[in-house]
């Protein structure tokens, strides 16, 4: 059996090369799973309508401005923001039959919490939510979440042929910490 003595410097170089290779491969894999940022487009996702149990796709809202409000029953800030989104966005624009350009605005309240469905049902009822979806596998949440934060508020342009935004472009995305954004962001054509 032959043994070779490797200089200490050579050993570091070999480990360094291997480590860099792993990091590059790992980074490429992570690059495919990075959240969609403001100004970027994502075509579709499928979650579950909480009331009907039927699939709910983003593409079902074609031609609408779509507001996603990610929440969980145990989230303290969600207790303020989710009813606010329902009242001051969903109901407001429903009462106007859309935004100032006549484009419908659809709010999808998205539950990300699997445990204790009774508490989620009570939260939904107390918040007055209308269109609620479950994203228990966090399919949609992982698409938009960058900070593991809720409540998370995302606005998408679902209108094709818009001169300002591509269809399904993310117009706005932030964790809700200090109230909702100006309703002007919902005035896409």
XYZ file of C-alpha atoms in Angstrom:
189
model
C 0.000 0.000 0.000
C 1.346 3.341 -0.966
C 0.668 6.461 1.097
C 1.286 9.918 -0.132
C 2.079 12.803 2.056
C 0.037 15.840 1.136
C 1.274 19.247 2.050
C -1.030 21.055 4.436
C -1.606 23.804 1.858
C -2.746 21.225 -0.735
C -5.244 19.784 1.726
C -6.790 23.219 2.332
C -6.995 23.825 -1.427
C -8.758 20.506 -1.969
C -11.260 21.150 0.809
C -11.728 24.727 -0.385
C -12.482 23.557 -3.921
C -14.902 20.892 -2.693
C -16.630 23.351 -0.389
C -16.963 25.930 -3.158
C -18.406 23.275 -5.481
C -21.001 22.249 -2.914
C -21.940 25.871 -2.266
C -22.325 26.591 -5.989
C -24.538 23.533 -6.489
C -26.509 24.352 -3.330
C -26.852 27.976 -4.416
C -28.194 26.949 -7.824
C -30.772 24.759 -6.152
C -31.750 27.596 -3.842
C -31.941 29.994 -6.772
C -34.828 28.001 -8.193
C -36.782 28.313 -4.958
C -36.291 32.020 -4.308
C -39.446 34.019 -3.601
C -40.947 36.127 -6.359
C -39.976 39.765 -5.844
C -41.826 42.988 -6.633
C -41.642 43.558 -10.384
C -41.314 39.850 -11.143
C -43.973 37.591 -12.632
C -45.241 34.196 -11.518
C -47.872 32.508 -13.625
C -49.975 30.347 -11.341
C -50.340 28.377 -8.145
C -53.055 26.175 -6.712
C -54.332 26.218 -3.134
C -57.606 25.013 -1.580
C -60.798 27.021 -1.166
C -61.470 26.637 2.571
C -65.260 26.729 2.204
C -65.696 24.337 -0.739
C -62.553 22.203 -0.544
C -62.122 22.786 -4.284
C -58.846 23.887 -5.868
C -58.377 27.644 -6.113
C -55.884 28.853 -8.700
C -54.435 32.291 -9.144
C -55.465 32.038 -12.810
C -59.121 31.829 -11.655
C -58.741 35.567 -11.020
C -57.698 36.396 -14.581
C -58.552 40.037 -15.342
C -58.542 41.090 -11.672
C -56.185 42.897 -9.365
C -55.495 40.195 -6.775
C -54.698 40.857 -3.135
C -53.262 37.983 -1.100
C -53.403 38.236 2.682
C -51.472 35.419 4.394
C -52.531 34.793 7.999
C -52.700 32.302 10.871
C -55.204 32.224 13.737
C -52.476 32.615 16.383
C -50.892 35.701 14.758
C -51.540 38.805 16.875
C -50.992 41.372 14.088
C -53.267 39.299 11.797
C -56.148 39.953 14.219
C -55.953 43.605 13.185
C -54.779 43.417 9.571
C -57.042 40.649 8.204
C -60.334 42.326 9.201
C -58.874 45.591 7.874
C -58.071 43.982 4.503
C -61.544 42.481 4.319
C -63.342 45.717 5.184
C -61.141 48.368 3.578
C -60.076 46.480 0.465
C -62.407 43.564 -0.358
C -65.696 45.160 0.658
C -64.670 48.649 -0.437
C -63.806 47.621 -4.018
C -66.711 45.171 -4.203
C -69.043 48.063 -3.397
C -67.507 50.104 -6.227
C -67.582 47.186 -8.713
C -63.799 47.409 -9.052
C -61.091 50.032 -8.951
C -61.191 53.446 -10.655
C -60.575 51.751 -14.031
C -63.382 49.234 -13.516
C -60.969 46.367 -12.868
C -62.316 43.930 -10.256
C -60.252 43.651 -7.083
C -60.267 40.183 -5.526
C -58.966 39.544 -2.025
C -57.913 36.007 -1.153
C -57.302 35.535 2.548
C -54.806 32.657 2.838
C -54.500 30.532 5.972
C -51.076 28.919 6.424
C -51.785 27.146 9.746
C -52.702 23.473 9.725
C -53.264 22.906 13.428
C -56.507 23.681 15.216
C -58.950 24.185 12.305
C -61.706 25.194 14.767
C -59.686 28.217 15.871
C -59.012 29.090 12.220
C -62.754 28.868 11.492
C -63.463 31.190 14.413
C -60.762 33.623 13.253
C -62.249 33.642 9.729
C -65.726 34.266 11.135
C -64.573 37.004 13.537
C -62.635 38.732 10.735
C -65.617 38.672 8.370
C -63.583 37.033 5.611
C -65.333 35.999 2.404
C -62.857 34.237 0.102
C -60.546 32.144 2.241
C -58.053 29.551 1.055
C -55.869 27.045 2.844
C -52.210 26.872 1.891
C -51.222 24.180 4.359
C -48.259 23.061 2.254
C -47.243 26.726 1.933
C -47.136 26.537 -1.873
C -48.192 30.154 -2.401
C -46.636 31.388 0.836
C -43.173 30.175 -0.192
C -43.565 31.893 -3.568
C -43.875 35.321 -1.973
C -42.470 35.056 1.547
C -38.940 36.373 2.019
C -38.816 36.877 5.798
C -40.998 34.137 7.319
C -43.391 36.858 8.385
C -47.128 37.144 8.641
C -49.305 38.921 8.050
C -47.961 39.095 4.510
C -49.751 41.310 1.995
C -49.180 40.778 -1.765
C -50.811 42.588 -4.696
C -50.691 41.067 -8.189
C -51.817 42.417 -11.537
C -54.037 39.783 -13.140
C -54.892 41.947 -16.140
C -53.337 40.987 -19.498
C -52.357 43.809 -21.825
C -51.845 46.362 -19.044
C -49.484 49.127 -20.135
C -47.977 49.478 -16.651
C -47.553 45.860 -15.479
C -47.238 42.380 -16.935
C -49.975 39.898 -16.139
C -49.302 38.272 -12.745
C -46.580 40.791 -11.930
C -46.084 41.424 -8.218
C -47.001 45.080 -7.692
C -46.602 45.200 -3.917
C -45.358 42.783 -1.276
C -44.611 43.433 2.381
C -45.335 42.065 5.789
C -48.088 44.214 7.268
C -46.604 46.009 10.242
C -48.084 49.494 10.122
C -51.420 49.186 8.360
C -52.266 48.679 4.737
C -50.544 50.389 1.825
C -52.199 53.307 0.061
C -55.152 52.068 -1.978
C -53.525 53.775 -4.995
C -51.501 50.608 -5.607
C -54.771 48.871 -6.468
C -55.614 51.231 -9.336
C -54.001 49.142 -12.074
C -55.759 49.229 -15.439
